[in-house]
Short mmCIF file of C-alpha atoms in Angstrom, two decimals:
data_model
loop_
_atom_site.label_atom_id
_atom_site.label_comp_id
_atom_site.label_asym_id
_atom_site.label_seq_id
_atom_site.Cartn_x
_atom_site.Cartn_y
_atom_site.Cartn_z
CA MET A 15 -22.01 141.24 3.88
CA GLN A 16 -20.60 137.84 2.61
CA ASP A 17 -16.92 137.71 2.15
CA ARG A 18 -16.99 137.15 -1.50
CA ARG A 19 -18.88 140.53 -1.94
CA ALA A 20 -16.73 142.45 0.66
CA ALA A 21 -14.34 143.82 -2.00
CA TRP A 22 -17.41 145.60 -3.43
CA HIS A 23 -17.88 147.77 -0.25
CA ASP A 24 -17.20 151.46 -1.12
CA VAL A 25 -16.98 150.87 -4.97
CA THR A 26 -18.06 154.29 -6.36
CA LEU A 27 -18.75 154.29 -9.99
CA PRO A 28 -20.76 156.59 -12.29
CA ILE A 29 -24.32 155.32 -13.00
CA ASP A 30 -23.67 154.27 -16.52
CA HIS A 31 -20.35 152.35 -15.89
CA PRO A 32 -20.52 148.84 -17.39
CA TRP A 33 -19.79 147.24 -14.12
CA TRP A 34 -23.36 148.01 -12.84
CA LYS A 35 -24.81 145.86 -15.74
CA THR A 36 -23.90 142.70 -13.79
CA HIS A 37 -23.28 143.90 -10.30
CA TYR A 38 -26.33 146.04 -9.32
CA PRO A 39 -27.85 144.48 -6.20
CA VAL A 40 -29.31 142.02 -5.40
CA ASN A 41 -26.80 139.71 -6.57
CA ALA A 42 -27.80 136.40 -4.58
CA TRP A 43 -30.49 134.86 -2.56
CA ARG A 44 -30.64 136.83 0.91
CA CYS A 45 -28.13 139.39 -0.58
CA ARG A 46 -28.19 142.63 1.60
CA CYS A 47 -25.95 144.84 -0.75
CA GLY A 48 -27.43 148.30 -1.45
CA VAL A 49 -26.51 151.46 -3.57
CA VAL A 50 -26.39 155.05 -2.29
CA ALA A 51 -26.20 157.77 -4.92
CA LEU A 52 -23.72 160.60 -4.21
CA THR A 53 -23.55 164.18 -5.69
CA GLN A 54 -20.40 165.20 -7.36
CA ARG A 55 -19.48 167.28 -4.40
CA GLU A 56 -19.84 164.46 -2.07
CA TYR A 57 -17.78 162.01 -4.36
CA ASP A 58 -15.12 164.68 -4.44
CA ARG A 59 -14.94 165.18 -0.69
CA ARG A 60 -15.16 161.62 0.67
CA GLN A 61 -12.10 159.63 1.43
CA GLY A 62 -11.56 156.00 1.02
CA LEU A 63 -13.92 155.41 -1.97
CA LYS A 64 -12.90 152.72 -4.57
CA LYS A 65 -13.19 154.61 -7.71
CA GLU A 66 -12.28 151.56 -10.10
CA ALA A 67 -14.41 148.64 -10.86
CA PRO A 68 -13.07 145.54 -9.02
CA VAL A 69 -11.50 142.89 -11.58
CA GLU A 70 -13.15 139.59 -10.82
CA PRO A 71 -12.82 136.25 -12.65
CA LEU A 72 -15.67 134.34 -14.33
CA VAL A 73 -16.19 131.14 -12.28
CA ASP A 74 -17.83 127.90 -13.31
CA TRP A 75 -21.20 127.11 -11.64
CA THR A 76 -22.53 123.65 -12.09
CA ASN A 77 -26.44 123.04 -12.19
CA PRO A 78 -26.71 120.23 -9.63
CA LYS A 79 -29.72 118.74 -11.46
CA THR A 80 -28.41 118.85 -15.13
CA GLY A 81 -24.72 118.96 -14.68
CA GLU A 82 -24.54 121.71 -17.07
CA VAL A 83 -21.81 124.41 -16.41
CA HIS A 84 -22.26 128.15 -16.66
CA LYS A 85 -19.79 130.97 -16.34
CA VAL A 86 -20.82 133.64 -13.85
CA PRO A 87 -18.98 136.60 -12.14
CA TYR A 88 -17.32 135.79 -9.03
CA GLY A 89 -19.76 136.74 -6.08
CA ILE A 90 -22.90 136.65 -8.03
CA ASP A 91 -25.27 133.70 -8.06
CA LEU A 92 -26.43 132.29 -11.39
CA GLY A 93 -29.54 134.24 -12.56
CA PHE A 94 -28.69 137.57 -10.73
CA ALA A 95 -25.94 138.92 -13.18
CA TYR A 96 -28.08 141.71 -14.54
CA ASN A 97 -29.31 145.07 -13.55
CA VAL A 98 -33.13 144.69 -12.68
CA GLY A 99 -33.86 148.39 -13.22
CA GLU A 100 -32.35 148.54 -16.73
CA ALA A 101 -33.82 145.18 -17.74
CA HIS A 102 -37.29 146.52 -16.72
CA GLN A 103 -37.03 149.41 -19.10
CA GLN A 104 -36.29 147.37 -22.13
#
């Protein structure tokens, strides 16, 4: 796990939480992040879960070919800030 995404480890949010719209894996080339579903009972019993979405800044990403600057969520490479499964259903 890359350091910039280490803060996401054990983040446990409802499936419809807005954070998943931009942070559902994969988030970069060679990203090995994953998601595991929990039942309500597992959620209630597990200790150490992060039950709030991390607050992350938007950072500038500069296209090396064009010089154009884009704002992207910290820890997510340009072009990966969307939920693939959700996009497929639209």
